[in-house]
Tab-separated table of N, CA and C in Angstrom:
chain	number	residue	atom	x	y	z
W	1160	MET	N	-32.931	-103.898	-120.725
W	1160	MET	CA	-31.664	-103.990	-121.431
W	1160	MET	C	-30.674	-104.555	-120.446
W	1161	ILE	N	-30.641	-103.998	-119.108
W	1161	ILE	CA	-29.580	-104.252	-118.136
W	1161	ILE	C	-29.826	-105.649	-117.660
W	1162	LYS	N	-31.157	-105.819	-117.541
W	1162	LYS	CA	-31.503	-107.290	-117.156
W	1162	LYS	C	-31.228	-108.433	-117.932
W	1163	SER	N	-31.148	-107.962	-119.337
W	1163	SER	CA	-30.719	-109.135	-120.424
W	1163	SER	C	-29.265	-109.144	-120.268
W	1164	ILE	N	-28.499	-108.152	-119.953
W	1164	ILE	CA	-27.112	-108.485	-119.896
W	1164	ILE	C	-26.659	-108.956	-118.685
W	1165	MET	N	-27.354	-108.652	-117.524
W	1165	MET	CA	-27.043	-109.304	-116.288
W	1165	MET	C	-27.267	-110.867	-116.606
W	1166	GLY	N	-28.388	-111.251	-117.152
W	1166	GLY	CA	-28.937	-112.572	-117.524
W	1166	GLY	C	-27.784	-113.335	-118.232
W	1167	GLU	N	-27.323	-112.697	-119.447
W	1167	GLU	CA	-26.230	-113.106	-120.249
W	1167	GLU	C	-24.996	-113.356	-119.359
W	1168	LEU	N	-24.484	-112.401	-118.637
W	1168	LEU	CA	-23.331	-112.780	-117.835
W	1168	LEU	C	-23.474	-113.810	-116.848
W	1169	PHE	N	-24.676	-113.852	-116.314
W	1169	PHE	CA	-24.857	-115.047	-115.198
W	1169	PHE	C	-24.942	-116.311	-116.160
W	1170	ARG	N	-25.617	-116.267	-117.269
W	1170	ARG	CA	-25.518	-117.757	-117.893
W	1170	ARG	C	-24.061	-118.235	-118.415
W	1171	ARG	N	-23.377	-117.179	-119.062
W	1171	ARG	CA	-22.085	-117.565	-119.542
W	1171	ARG	C	-21.343	-117.742	-118.255
W	1172	GLY	N	-21.231	-117.036	-117.207
W	1172	GLY	CA	-20.278	-117.355	-116.005
W	1172	GLY	C	-20.617	-118.729	-115.292
W	1173	THR	N	-21.781	-119.048	-115.302
W	1173	THR	CA	-22.252	-120.322	-114.619
W	1173	THR	C	-21.787	-121.556	-115.614
W	1174	LYS	N	-21.913	-121.434	-116.876
W	1174	LYS	CA	-21.557	-122.485	-117.840
W	1174	LYS	C	-20.085	-122.630	-117.689
W	1175	ALA	N	-19.401	-121.508	-117.564
W	1175	ALA	CA	-18.014	-121.477	-117.794
W	1175	ALA	C	-17.392	-122.129	-116.346
W	1176	ILE	N	-18.032	-121.719	-115.347
W	1176	ILE	CA	-17.572	-122.280	-113.872
W	1176	ILE	C	-17.875	-124.001	-114.153
W	1177	GLY	N	-18.732	-124.453	-114.620
W	1177	GLY	CA	-19.130	-125.788	-114.773
W	1177	GLY	C	-17.910	-126.418	-115.433
W	1178	VAL	N	-17.352	-125.959	-116.603
W	1178	VAL	CA	-16.294	-126.412	-117.496
W	1178	VAL	C	-14.925	-125.997	-116.691
W	1179	GLY	N	-14.940	-125.030	-115.962
W	1179	GLY	CA	-13.656	-124.930	-115.188
W	1179	GLY	C	-13.518	-125.833	-114.167
W	1180	SER	N	-14.609	-126.146	-113.373
W	1180	SER	CA	-14.636	-127.101	-112.452
W	1180	SER	C	-14.211	-128.556	-112.971
W	1181	VAL	N	-14.688	-128.958	-114.135
W	1181	VAL	CA	-14.293	-130.258	-114.721
W	1181	VAL	C	-12.913	-130.124	-114.917
W	1182	CYS	N	-12.345	-129.083	-115.551
W	1182	CYS	CA	-10.797	-128.871	-115.824
W	1182	CYS	C	-9.947	-128.951	-114.586
W	1183	LEU	N	-10.399	-128.485	-113.569
W	1183	LEU	CA	-9.741	-128.344	-112.383
W	1183	LEU	C	-9.611	-129.958	-111.907
W	1184	ILE	N	-10.671	-130.667	-111.770
W	1184	ILE	CA	-10.830	-132.000	-111.398
W	1184	ILE	C	-9.990	-132.870	-112.175
W	1185	ILE	N	-10.059	-132.638	-113.557
W	1185	ILE	CA	-8.987	-133.430	-114.247
W	1185	ILE	C	-7.587	-133.070	-114.156
W	1186	SER	N	-7.284	-131.727	-114.108
W	1186	SER	CA	-6.031	-131.265	-113.934
W	1186	SER	C	-5.314	-131.896	-112.459
W	1187	LYS	N	-6.088	-132.040	-111.442
W	1187	LYS	CA	-5.727	-132.488	-110.219
W	1187	LYS	C	-5.389	-133.947	-110.297
W	1188	LEU	N	-6.263	-134.789	-110.991
W	1188	LEU	CA	-6.238	-136.166	-111.229
W	1188	LEU	C	-4.734	-136.378	-111.836
W	1189	ILE	N	-4.513	-135.571	-112.734
W	1189	ILE	CA	-3.448	-136.005	-113.686
W	1189	ILE	C	-1.993	-135.667	-112.684
W	1190	GLU	N	-2.222	-134.429	-112.152
W	1190	GLU	CA	-1.246	-134.064	-111.374
W	1190	GLU	C	-0.811	-134.900	-109.992
W	1191	HIS	N	-1.767	-135.208	-109.139
W	1191	HIS	CA	-1.358	-136.004	-108.111
W	1191	HIS	C	-2.313	-137.308	-107.809
W	1192	ALA	N	-1.785	-138.469	-107.329
W	1192	ALA	CA	-2.708	-139.362	-107.080
W	1192	ALA	C	-3.876	-139.190	-106.141
W	1193	PRO	N	-3.688	-138.623	-104.781
W	1193	PRO	CA	-4.586	-138.366	-104.032
W	1193	PRO	C	-5.251	-136.754	-104.564
W	1194	ALA	N	-6.200	-136.636	-105.143
W	1194	ALA	CA	-6.614	-135.300	-105.698
W	1194	ALA	C	-7.357	-134.423	-104.572
W	1195	VAL	N	-6.499	-133.371	-103.875
W	1195	VAL	CA	-7.022	-132.684	-103.152
W	1195	VAL	C	-7.242	-131.148	-103.507
W	1196	ILE	N	-8.676	-130.700	-103.626
W	1196	ILE	CA	-8.792	-129.132	-103.931
W	1196	ILE	C	-9.268	-128.495	-102.785
W	1197	THR	N	-8.456	-127.458	-102.552
W	1197	THR	CA	-8.775	-126.569	-101.372
W	1197	THR	C	-9.859	-125.497	-101.862
W	1198	TRP	N	-10.471	-124.631	-100.552
W	1198	TRP	CA	-11.351	-123.733	-101.148
W	1198	TRP	C	-10.697	-122.558	-101.869
W	1199	ARG	N	-9.504	-122.510	-101.694
W	1199	ARG	CA	-8.664	-121.200	-102.258
W	1199	ARG	C	-8.627	-121.742	-103.733
W	1200	GLU	N	-8.310	-123.000	-104.029
W	1200	GLU	CA	-8.285	-123.309	-105.304
W	1200	GLU	C	-9.439	-123.410	-106.127
W	1201	PHE	N	-10.505	-123.865	-105.444
W	1201	PHE	CA	-11.954	-123.725	-105.983
W	1201	PHE	C	-12.362	-122.486	-106.487
W	1202	ALA	N	-12.150	-121.522	-105.381
W	1202	ALA	CA	-12.632	-120.181	-105.540
W	1202	ALA	C	-12.008	-119.273	-106.588
W	1203	ALA	N	-10.594	-119.480	-106.786
W	1203	ALA	CA	-9.627	-119.003	-107.799
W	1203	ALA	C	-10.025	-119.578	-109.055
W	1204	PHE	N	-10.246	-120.900	-109.296
W	1204	PHE	CA	-10.598	-121.421	-110.617
W	1204	PHE	C	-12.104	-121.055	-110.889
W	1205	SER	N	-12.885	-120.971	-110.063
W	1205	SER	CA	-14.350	-120.489	-110.245
W	1205	SER	C	-14.412	-119.033	-110.765
W	1206	LEU	N	-13.601	-118.133	-110.304
W	1206	LEU	CA	-13.398	-116.846	-110.542
W	1206	LEU	C	-12.853	-116.745	-112.128
W	1207	MET	N	-11.561	-117.507	-112.240
W	1207	MET	CA	-11.016	-117.467	-113.603
W	1207	MET	C	-11.924	-118.002	-114.649
W	1208	SER	N	-12.609	-119.242	-114.316
W	1208	SER	CA	-13.583	-119.733	-115.211
W	1208	SER	C	-14.664	-118.703	-115.627
W	1209	CYS	N	-15.250	-118.111	-114.629
W	1209	CYS	CA	-16.359	-116.950	-115.079
W	1209	CYS	C	-15.951	-115.827	-115.843
W	1210	LEU	N	-14.646	-115.325	-115.447
W	1210	LEU	CA	-14.076	-114.410	-116.447
W	1210	LEU	C	-13.832	-114.750	-117.950
W	1211	ILE	N	-13.352	-115.973	-117.932
W	1211	ILE	CA	-13.193	-116.440	-119.334
W	1211	ILE	C	-14.416	-116.643	-120.163
W	1212	GLY	N	-15.426	-117.172	-119.040
W	1212	GLY	CA	-16.682	-117.221	-119.897
W	1212	GLY	C	-17.305	-115.905	-120.448
W	1213	TRP	N	-17.077	-114.940	-119.568
W	1213	TRP	CA	-17.330	-113.480	-120.047
W	1213	TRP	C	-16.625	-112.972	-121.223
W	1214	TYR	N	-15.397	-113.498	-121.452
W	1214	TYR	CA	-14.649	-112.968	-122.489
W	1214	TYR	C	-15.180	-113.730	-123.689
W	1215	THR	N	-16.052	-114.476	-123.588
W	1215	THR	CA	-16.782	-115.220	-124.824
W	1215	THR	C	-17.563	-114.156	-125.415
W	1216	LEU	N	-18.106	-113.068	-124.680
W	1216	LEU	CA	-18.779	-111.896	-125.301
W	1216	LEU	C	-18.231	-111.395	-126.276
W	1217	ILE	N	-16.861	-111.349	-126.533
W	1217	ILE	CA	-16.296	-110.672	-127.567
W	1217	ILE	C	-16.540	-111.180	-129.135
W	1218	PHE	N	-17.093	-112.368	-128.907
W	1218	PHE	CA	-17.362	-113.144	-130.081
W	1218	PHE	C	-18.693	-112.553	-130.898
W	1219	GLU	N	-19.431	-111.900	-129.975
W	1219	GLU	CA	-20.702	-111.077	-130.435
W	1219	GLU	C	-20.279	-109.879	-131.156
W	1220	VAL	N	-19.005	-109.564	-131.333
W	1220	VAL	CA	-18.736	-108.385	-132.094
W	1220	VAL	C	-18.682	-108.897	-133.662
W	1221	GLU	N	-19.499	-108.274	-134.150
W	1221	GLU	CA	-19.717	-108.651	-135.683
W	1221	GLU	C	-18.851	-108.047	-136.737
W	1222	SER	N	-18.132	-106.957	-136.299
W	1222	SER	CA	-17.224	-106.292	-137.204
W	1222	SER	C	-16.067	-107.138	-137.287
W	1223	LEU	N	-15.550	-107.757	-136.444
W	1223	LEU	CA	-14.300	-108.473	-136.350
W	1223	LEU	C	-14.383	-110.043	-136.931
W	1224	THR	N	-13.457	-110.607	-137.383
W	1224	THR	CA	-13.410	-111.856	-137.781
W	1224	THR	C	-13.017	-112.945	-136.684
W	1225	TYR	N	-13.282	-114.314	-136.882
W	1225	TYR	CA	-12.663	-115.204	-135.862
W	1225	TYR	C	-11.493	-115.160	-135.937
W	1226	TYR	N	-10.658	-115.043	-136.826
W	1226	TYR	CA	-9.129	-114.908	-136.827
W	1226	TYR	C	-8.618	-113.779	-135.960
W	1227	VAL	N	-9.412	-112.749	-135.634
W	1227	VAL	CA	-9.197	-111.663	-134.885
W	1227	VAL	C	-9.390	-111.884	-133.436
W	1228	LEU	N	-10.724	-112.340	-133.273
W	1228	LEU	CA	-11.212	-112.610	-131.939
W	1228	LEU	C	-10.891	-113.820	-131.274
W	1229	PHE	N	-10.351	-114.811	-131.965
W	1229	PHE	CA	-9.816	-115.981	-131.347
W	1229	PHE	C	-8.464	-115.783	-130.528
W	1230	PRO	N	-7.603	-115.061	-131.172
W	1230	PRO	CA	-6.216	-114.901	-130.657
W	1230	PRO	C	-6.680	-113.847	-129.372
W	1231	ILE	N	-7.436	-113.024	-129.322
W	1231	ILE	CA	-7.665	-112.125	-128.372
W	1231	ILE	C	-8.270	-112.881	-127.056
W	1232	HIS	N	-9.153	-113.735	-127.324
W	1232	HIS	CA	-9.779	-114.721	-126.154
W	1232	HIS	C	-8.816	-115.550	-125.675
W	1233	LEU	N	-7.949	-115.993	-126.616
W	1233	LEU	CA	-6.823	-117.075	-126.083
W	1233	LEU	C	-5.880	-116.286	-125.226
W	1234	LEU	N	-5.455	-114.871	-125.563
W	1234	LEU	CA	-4.562	-114.066	-124.963
W	1234	LEU	C	-5.229	-113.763	-123.354
W	1235	LEU	N	-6.375	-113.278	-123.595
W	1235	LEU	CA	-6.905	-112.900	-122.267
W	1235	LEU	C	-7.309	-114.030	-121.350
W	1236	SER	N	-7.447	-115.081	-121.995
W	1236	SER	CA	-7.703	-116.530	-120.997
W	1236	SER	C	-6.344	-116.876	-120.411
W	1237	PHE	N	-5.420	-116.736	-121.162
W	1237	PHE	CA	-4.002	-117.208	-120.878
W	1237	PHE	C	-3.706	-116.495	-119.754
W	1238	VAL	N	-3.766	-114.949	-119.881
W	1238	VAL	CA	-3.194	-113.985	-118.855
W	1238	VAL	C	-4.066	-114.420	-117.534
W	1239	THR	N	-5.227	-114.362	-117.514
W	1239	THR	CA	-6.248	-114.756	-116.431
W	1239	THR	C	-5.507	-116.009	-115.732
W	1240	SER	N	-5.352	-116.931	-116.649
W	1240	SER	CA	-5.127	-118.350	-116.088
W	1240	SER	C	-3.537	-118.206	-115.405
W	1241	SER	N	-2.759	-117.524	-116.072
W	1241	SER	CA	-1.433	-117.260	-115.352
W	1241	SER	C	-1.474	-116.560	-114.214
W	1242	LEU	N	-2.528	-115.526	-114.140
W	1242	LEU	CA	-2.395	-114.669	-112.889
W	1242	LEU	C	-3.045	-115.767	-111.570
W	1243	VAL	N	-3.885	-116.513	-112.020
W	1243	VAL	CA	-4.574	-117.471	-111.050
W	1243	VAL	C	-3.357	-118.332	-110.764
W	1244	GLN	N	-2.561	-118.967	-111.509
W	1244	GLN	CA	-1.556	-119.829	-111.255
W	1244	GLN	C	-0.532	-119.190	-110.536
W	1245	SER	N	-0.112	-117.883	-110.651
W	1245	SER	CA	0.656	-117.055	-109.774
W	1245	SER	C	-0.006	-117.032	-108.447
W	1246	TYR	N	-1.345	-116.764	-108.340
W	1246	TYR	CA	-1.733	-116.554	-106.922
W	1246	TYR	C	-1.810	-117.800	-106.441
W	1247	LEU	N	-1.983	-118.882	-106.944
W	1247	LEU	CA	-2.021	-120.352	-106.181
W	1247	LEU	C	-0.720	-120.890	-105.941
W	1248	ILE	N	0.235	-120.623	-106.733
W	1248	ILE	CA	1.485	-121.346	-106.506
W	1248	ILE	C	2.443	-120.019	-106.193
W	1249	ALA	N	3.063	-120.111	-104.952
W	1249	ALA	CA	4.006	-119.025	-104.799
W	1249	ALA	C	5.166	-118.797	-105.434
W	1250	ASP	N	5.861	-119.764	-106.043
W	1250	ASP	CA	7.035	-119.952	-106.456
W	1250	ASP	C	6.865	-119.938	-108.033
W	1251	PHE	N	5.731	-119.195	-108.749
W	1251	PHE	CA	5.492	-119.512	-110.069
W	1251	PHE	C	6.402	-118.657	-110.835
W	1252	LYS	N	7.434	-119.366	-111.292
W	1252	LYS	CA	8.537	-118.436	-111.975
W	1252	LYS	C	8.586	-118.834	-113.531
W	1253	LEU	N	9.339	-118.327	-114.173
W	1253	LEU	CA	9.240	-118.585	-115.783
W	1253	LEU	C	9.340	-119.918	-116.077
W	1254	SER	N	10.136	-120.461	-115.448
W	1254	SER	CA	10.251	-122.054	-115.997
W	1254	SER	C	9.008	-122.823	-115.826
W	1255	LYS	N	8.214	-122.272	-114.727
W	1255	LYS	CA	7.132	-123.228	-114.429
W	1255	LYS	C	5.973	-122.451	-115.348
W	1256	TRP	N	6.168	-121.181	-115.804
W	1256	TRP	CA	5.186	-120.610	-116.762
W	1256	TRP	C	5.552	-121.108	-118.035
W	1257	LEU	N	6.480	-121.513	-118.217
W	1257	LEU	CA	6.675	-122.148	-119.657
W	1257	LEU	C	6.205	-123.458	-119.963
W	1258	SER	N	6.369	-124.144	-118.443
W	1258	SER	CA	5.668	-125.683	-118.563
W	1258	SER	C	4.221	-125.454	-118.387
W	1259	PHE	N	3.916	-124.426	-117.971
W	1259	PHE	CA	2.317	-124.088	-117.718
W	1259	PHE	C	1.453	-123.946	-118.990
W	1260	PHE	N	2.094	-123.423	-120.091
W	1260	PHE	CA	1.592	-122.774	-121.263
W	1260	PHE	C	1.107	-124.215	-122.177
W	1261	PRO	N	1.962	-125.236	-122.343
W	1261	PRO	CA	1.549	-126.135	-123.170
W	1261	PRO	C	0.202	-126.837	-122.601
W	1262	GLY	N	0.266	-127.107	-121.263
W	1262	GLY	CA	-0.930	-127.663	-120.528
W	1262	GLY	C	-2.347	-126.788	-120.856
W	1263	PHE	N	-2.066	-125.566	-120.716
W	1263	PHE	CA	-3.081	-124.534	-120.868
W	1263	PHE	C	-3.530	-124.807	-122.195
W	1264	LEU	N	-2.631	-124.669	-123.271
W	1264	LEU	CA	-3.140	-124.746	-124.704
W	1264	LEU	C	-3.819	-125.988	-125.095
W	1265	ILE	N	-3.484	-127.060	-124.348
W	1265	ILE	CA	-4.119	-128.419	-124.651
W	1265	ILE	C	-5.637	-128.288	-124.153
W	1266	ILE	N	-5.784	-127.790	-122.976
W	1266	ILE	CA	-7.214	-127.779	-122.242
W	1266	ILE	C	-8.209	-126.787	-123.047
W	1267	TYR	N	-7.464	-125.406	-123.272
W	1267	TYR	CA	-8.052	-124.590	-123.945
W	1267	TYR	C	-8.532	-125.114	-125.523
W	1268	LEU	N	-7.799	-125.620	-126.222
W	1268	LEU	CA	-8.278	-126.193	-127.382
W	1268	LEU	C	-9.217	-127.371	-127.329
W	1269	LEU	N	-9.014	-128.260	-126.276
W	1269	LEU	CA	-9.927	-129.231	-126.045
W	1269	LEU	C	-11.537	-128.659	-125.744
W	1270	VAL	N	-11.391	-127.630	-124.900
W	1270	VAL	CA	-12.788	-126.916	-124.489
W	1270	VAL	C	-13.209	-126.401	-125.743
W	1271	TRP	N	-12.550	-125.653	-126.612
W	1271	TRP	CA	-13.207	-125.288	-127.936
W	1271	TRP	C	-13.701	-126.254	-128.943
W	1272	LEU	N	-12.717	-127.354	-128.901
W	1272	LEU	CA	-13.310	-128.433	-129.643
W	1272	LEU	C	-14.739	-128.919	-129.329
W	1273	PHE	N	-14.872	-129.235	-128.136
W	1273	PHE	CA	-15.979	-129.576	-127.224
W	1273	PHE	C	-17.200	-128.658	-127.644
W	1274	ILE	N	-16.820	-127.489	-127.605
W	1274	ILE	CA	-18.064	-126.281	-127.987
W	1274	ILE	C	-18.397	-126.468	-129.414
W	1275	ILE	N	-17.371	-126.662	-130.045
W	1275	ILE	CA	-17.528	-126.582	-131.587
W	1275	ILE	C	-18.439	-127.971	-132.085
W	1276	ILE	N	-17.979	-128.999	-131.603
W	1276	ILE	CA	-18.892	-130.391	-131.799
W	1276	ILE	C	-20.389	-130.176	-131.209
W	1277	ARG	N	-20.335	-129.662	-129.918
W	1277	ARG	CA	-21.786	-129.537	-129.406
W	1277	ARG	C	-22.710	-128.467	-130.237
W	1278	ARG	N	-22.009	-127.224	-130.787
W	1278	ARG	CA	-22.762	-126.383	-131.572
W	1278	ARG	C	-23.115	-127.033	-132.721
W	1279	LYS	N	-22.255	-127.868	-133.440
W	1279	LYS	CA	-22.669	-128.633	-134.693
W	1279	LYS	C	-23.903	-129.566	-134.538
W	1280	LEU	N	-23.815	-130.325	-133.524
W	1280	LEU	CA	-24.887	-131.255	-133.060
W	1280	LEU	C	-26.384	-130.560	-132.767
W	1281	VAL	N	-26.245	-129.337	-132.309
W	1281	VAL	CA	-27.450	-128.561	-132.074
W	1281	VAL	C	-27.833	-128.096	-133.221
W	1282	VAL	N	-27.054	-127.675	-134.033
W	1282	VAL	CA	-27.567	-127.227	-135.563
W	1282	VAL	C	-28.283	-128.390	-136.282
W	1283	GLU	N	-27.458	-129.571	-136.377
W	1283	GLU	CA	-28.121	-130.677	-136.970
W	1283	GLU	C	-29.512	-130.915	-136.497
W	1284	VAL	N	-29.665	-130.929	-135.196
W	1284	VAL	CA	-31.014	-131.240	-134.549
W	1284	VAL	C	-31.878	-130.180	-134.990
W	1285	ILE	N	-31.601	-128.982	-135.148
W	1285	ILE	CA	-32.470	-127.867	-135.314
W	1285	ILE	C	-32.902	-127.971	-136.967
W	1286	ASN	N	-31.732	-128.355	-137.779
W	1286	ASN	CA	-32.128	-128.668	-138.945
W	1286	ASN	C	-32.943	-129.889	-139.374
W	1287	GLN	N	-32.887	-130.794	-138.584
W	1287	GLN	CA	-33.923	-132.076	-138.716
W	1287	GLN	C	-35.031	-131.653	-138.172
W	1288	ASN	N	-35.279	-130.864	-137.159
W	1288	ASN	CA	-36.703	-130.388	-136.854
W	1288	ASN	C	-37.371	-129.535	-137.964
W	1289	LEU	N	-36.473	-128.653	-138.488
W	1289	LEU	CA	-37.110	-127.711	-139.650
W	1289	LEU	C	-37.701	-128.555	-140.809
W	1290	ARG	N	-36.824	-129.742	-140.957
W	1290	ARG	CA	-37.240	-130.553	-142.291
W	1290	ARG	C	-38.611	-131.285	-142.035
W	1291	ARG	N	-38.736	-131.403	-140.690
W	1291	ARG	CA	-40.134	-132.141	-140.572
W	1291	ARG	C	-41.380	-131.222	-140.858
């Protein structure tokens, strides 16, 4: 049991670190012409991504609907991202926080859109294989 839980945490964490790395690179490319990623940024984004990946475990709670779980995941993800931004940016004040939110929301929704499309494609492949 513990082994399977640890395996699930590892699987979700590593997937999320991959997604977070892509998001970090894209945000750096949009932000600056010469994109420089420091070890500090990489470590902070990796930890943040891993935590957000672990937060997806709440979707395994069958007694709650997606209408309840999605806002909880969004809030946890936003708080974690805000903490990482405040760690990385020394003068992360309210004005920067307000400008950070739309970018966060766009990236969050794009990641979920990608996940939904991917799941739909996997289900279609499984259904095609079952029909054979």
